[in-house]
Tab-separated table of C-alpha atoms in Angstrom:
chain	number	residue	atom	x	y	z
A	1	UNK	CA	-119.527	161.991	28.651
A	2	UNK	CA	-120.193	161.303	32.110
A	3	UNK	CA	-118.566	158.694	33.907
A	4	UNK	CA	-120.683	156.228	36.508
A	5	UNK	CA	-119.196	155.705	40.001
A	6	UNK	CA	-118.967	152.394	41.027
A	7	UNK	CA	-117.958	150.099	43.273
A	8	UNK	CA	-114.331	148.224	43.617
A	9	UNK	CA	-112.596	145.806	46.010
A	10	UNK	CA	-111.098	148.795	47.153
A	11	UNK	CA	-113.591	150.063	49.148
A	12	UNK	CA	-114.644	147.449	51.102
A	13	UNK	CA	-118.289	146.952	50.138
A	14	UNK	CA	-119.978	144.355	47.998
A	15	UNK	CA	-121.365	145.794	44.976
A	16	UNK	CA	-121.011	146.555	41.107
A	17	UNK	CA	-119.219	148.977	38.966
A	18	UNK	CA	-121.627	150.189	35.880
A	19	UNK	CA	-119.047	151.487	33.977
A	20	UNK	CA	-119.924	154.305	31.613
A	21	UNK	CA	-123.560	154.705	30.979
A	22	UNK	CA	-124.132	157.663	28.712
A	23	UNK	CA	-125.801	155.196	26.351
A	24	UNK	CA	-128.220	157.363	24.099
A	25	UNK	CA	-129.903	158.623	26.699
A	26	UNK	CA	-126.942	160.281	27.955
A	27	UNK	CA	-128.378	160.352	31.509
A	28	UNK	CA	-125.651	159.385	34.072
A	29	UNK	CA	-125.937	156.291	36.831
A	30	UNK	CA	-124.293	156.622	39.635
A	31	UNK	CA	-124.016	154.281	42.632
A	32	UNK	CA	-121.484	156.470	45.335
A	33	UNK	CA	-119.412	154.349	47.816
A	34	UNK	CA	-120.587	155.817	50.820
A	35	UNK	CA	-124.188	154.011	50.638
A	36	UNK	CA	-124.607	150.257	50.286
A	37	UNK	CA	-124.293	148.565	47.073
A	38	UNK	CA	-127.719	148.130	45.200
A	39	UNK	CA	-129.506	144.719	46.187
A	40	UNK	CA	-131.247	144.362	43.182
A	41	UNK	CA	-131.180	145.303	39.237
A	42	UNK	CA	-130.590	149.311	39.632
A	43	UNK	CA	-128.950	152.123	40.052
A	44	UNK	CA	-128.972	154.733	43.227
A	45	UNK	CA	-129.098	157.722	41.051
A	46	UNK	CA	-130.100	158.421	37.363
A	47	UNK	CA	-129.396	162.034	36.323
A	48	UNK	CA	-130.659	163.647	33.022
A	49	UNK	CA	-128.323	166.077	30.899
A	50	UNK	CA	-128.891	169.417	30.030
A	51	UNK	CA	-131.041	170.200	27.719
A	52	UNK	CA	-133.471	167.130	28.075
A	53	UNK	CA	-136.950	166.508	29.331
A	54	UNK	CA	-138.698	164.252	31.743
A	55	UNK	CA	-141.995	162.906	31.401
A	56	UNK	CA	-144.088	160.962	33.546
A	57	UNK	CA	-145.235	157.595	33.211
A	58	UNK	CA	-148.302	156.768	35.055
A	59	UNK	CA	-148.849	153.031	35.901
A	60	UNK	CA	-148.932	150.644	33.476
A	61	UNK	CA	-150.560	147.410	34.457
A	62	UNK	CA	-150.297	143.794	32.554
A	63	UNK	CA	-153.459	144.747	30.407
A	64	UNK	CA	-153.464	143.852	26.523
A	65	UNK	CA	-155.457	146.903	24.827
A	66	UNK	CA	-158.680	144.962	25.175
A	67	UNK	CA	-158.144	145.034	29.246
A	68	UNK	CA	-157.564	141.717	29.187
A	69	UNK	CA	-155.379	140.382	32.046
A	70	UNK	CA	-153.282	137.206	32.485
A	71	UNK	CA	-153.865	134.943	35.456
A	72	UNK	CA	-150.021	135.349	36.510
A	73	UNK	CA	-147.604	138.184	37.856
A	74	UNK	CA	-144.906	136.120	35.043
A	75	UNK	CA	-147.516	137.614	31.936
A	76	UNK	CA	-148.669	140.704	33.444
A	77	UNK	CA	-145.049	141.879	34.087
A	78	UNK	CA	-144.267	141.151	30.223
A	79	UNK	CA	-147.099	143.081	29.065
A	80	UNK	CA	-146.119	145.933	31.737
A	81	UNK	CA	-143.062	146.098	29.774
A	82	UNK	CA	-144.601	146.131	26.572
A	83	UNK	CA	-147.287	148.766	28.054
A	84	UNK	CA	-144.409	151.182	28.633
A	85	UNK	CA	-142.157	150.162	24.795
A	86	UNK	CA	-145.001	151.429	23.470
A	87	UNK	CA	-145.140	154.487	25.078
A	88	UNK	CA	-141.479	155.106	24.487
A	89	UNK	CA	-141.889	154.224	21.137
A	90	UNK	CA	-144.992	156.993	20.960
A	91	UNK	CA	-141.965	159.377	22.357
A	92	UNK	CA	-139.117	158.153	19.840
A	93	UNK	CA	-137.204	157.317	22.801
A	94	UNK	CA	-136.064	153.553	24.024
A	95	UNK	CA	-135.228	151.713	27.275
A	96	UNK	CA	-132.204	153.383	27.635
A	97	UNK	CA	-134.537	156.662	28.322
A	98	UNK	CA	-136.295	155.564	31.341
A	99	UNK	CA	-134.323	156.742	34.444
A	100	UNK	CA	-136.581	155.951	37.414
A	101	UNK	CA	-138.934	153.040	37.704
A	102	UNK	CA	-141.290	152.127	40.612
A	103	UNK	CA	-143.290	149.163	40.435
A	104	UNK	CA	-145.729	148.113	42.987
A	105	UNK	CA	-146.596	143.888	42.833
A	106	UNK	CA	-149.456	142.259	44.720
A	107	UNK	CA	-148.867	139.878	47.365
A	108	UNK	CA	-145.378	138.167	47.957
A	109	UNK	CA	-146.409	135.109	46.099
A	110	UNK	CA	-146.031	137.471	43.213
A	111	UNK	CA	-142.646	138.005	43.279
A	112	UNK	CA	-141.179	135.478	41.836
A	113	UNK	CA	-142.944	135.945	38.104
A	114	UNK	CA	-142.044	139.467	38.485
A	115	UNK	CA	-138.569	138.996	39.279
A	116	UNK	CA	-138.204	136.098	36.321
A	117	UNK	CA	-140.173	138.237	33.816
A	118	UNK	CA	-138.267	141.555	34.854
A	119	UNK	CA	-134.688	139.736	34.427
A	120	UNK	CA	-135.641	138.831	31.053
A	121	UNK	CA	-136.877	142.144	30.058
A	122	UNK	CA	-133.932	143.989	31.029
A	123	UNK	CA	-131.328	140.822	29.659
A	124	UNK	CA	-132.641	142.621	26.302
A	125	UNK	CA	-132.743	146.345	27.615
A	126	UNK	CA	-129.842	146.401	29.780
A	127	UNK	CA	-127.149	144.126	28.879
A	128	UNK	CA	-124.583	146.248	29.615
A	129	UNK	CA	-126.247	146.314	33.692
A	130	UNK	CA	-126.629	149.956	33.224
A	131	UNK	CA	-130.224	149.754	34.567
A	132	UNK	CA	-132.143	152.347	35.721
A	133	UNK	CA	-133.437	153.798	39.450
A	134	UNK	CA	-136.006	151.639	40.082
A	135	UNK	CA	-138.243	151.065	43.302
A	136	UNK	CA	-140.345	147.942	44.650
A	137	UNK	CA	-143.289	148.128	46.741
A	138	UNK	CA	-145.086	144.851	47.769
A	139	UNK	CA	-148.586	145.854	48.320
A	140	UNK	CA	-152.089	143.937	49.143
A	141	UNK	CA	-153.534	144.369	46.217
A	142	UNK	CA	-153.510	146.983	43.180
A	143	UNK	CA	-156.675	148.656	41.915
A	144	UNK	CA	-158.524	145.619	40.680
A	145	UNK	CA	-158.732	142.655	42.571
A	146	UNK	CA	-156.941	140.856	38.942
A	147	UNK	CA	-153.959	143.385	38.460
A	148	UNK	CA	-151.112	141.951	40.012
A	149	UNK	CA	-148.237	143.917	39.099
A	150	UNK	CA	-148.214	147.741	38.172
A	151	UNK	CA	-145.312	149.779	37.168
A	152	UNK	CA	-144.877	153.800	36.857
A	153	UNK	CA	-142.148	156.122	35.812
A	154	UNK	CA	-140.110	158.793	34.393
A	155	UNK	CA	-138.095	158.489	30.854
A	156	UNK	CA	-135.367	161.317	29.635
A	157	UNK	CA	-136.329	162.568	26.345
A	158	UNK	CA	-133.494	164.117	24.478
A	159	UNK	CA	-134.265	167.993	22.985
A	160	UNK	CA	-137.216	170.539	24.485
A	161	UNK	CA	-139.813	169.058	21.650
């Protein structure tokens, strides 16, 4: 098992300690001392075992399978996260598989919905705060003038299958 560096009073920086995250996943989070603490809900670096495979998420937006979009960031980010369970579940893998996360949201005024819809989403993934590398870009506007939040990015799948 690998163990997760974290953070302590010790070392004289504001942060967390993640504690053990081998999970199922088995991938290891790390957050090393000599950077600043995380300022948000993940971790520096997510590493994969040997003898596992990445794959690629491309952006999933808040769509339902009609293309249907909510009016709000709050919806669209629950559907991103449903977007990607479903393409974990097409995998066999879960939430503990996804190791890097970037997520681009549309205008500032966005934000907040994100943030409240994200926090919920991992409350159920993550409740151990094991979360994964994850990335936030505030951007202009996405690829349709309706998409509001889009999020991409790479799960662990255990075995060469």
């Amino acid at each position: 098992m690998a163990e997760v560096v974290g953070r302590d009073a010790s070392d004289g920086l504001a942060g967390r300690h993640v504690g053990d995250s081998q999970g199922l996943s088995g991938f290891a989070a790390t957050d090393p001392p000599r950077v600043a603490a995380p300022v948000g809900k993940y971790s520096h670096l997510a590493e994969p075992p040997a003898g596992h495979r990445l794959v690629f998420v491309s952006g999933q937006v808040g769509a339902h399978p009609d293309g249907s979009v909510p009016a709000d960031a709050k919806e669209q980010t629950r559907l991103v996260f449903a977007n990607l369970r479903v393409l974990l579940d097409e995998l066999g893998a879960g939430p503990e598989h996804l190791v890097k996360l970037l997520t681009f949201v549309a205008g500032t005024e966005s934000l907040p919905g994100w943030a409240e819809a994200r926090d919920d989403v991992y409350a159920q993934w993550y409740p151990d705060g094991s979360y994964p590398a994850h990335s936030l870009a505030v951007v202009t506007a996405l690829a349709r003038h309706d998409l509001l939040v889009e999020t991409e990015g790479v799960i662990v799948v255990p075995g060469d299958s």
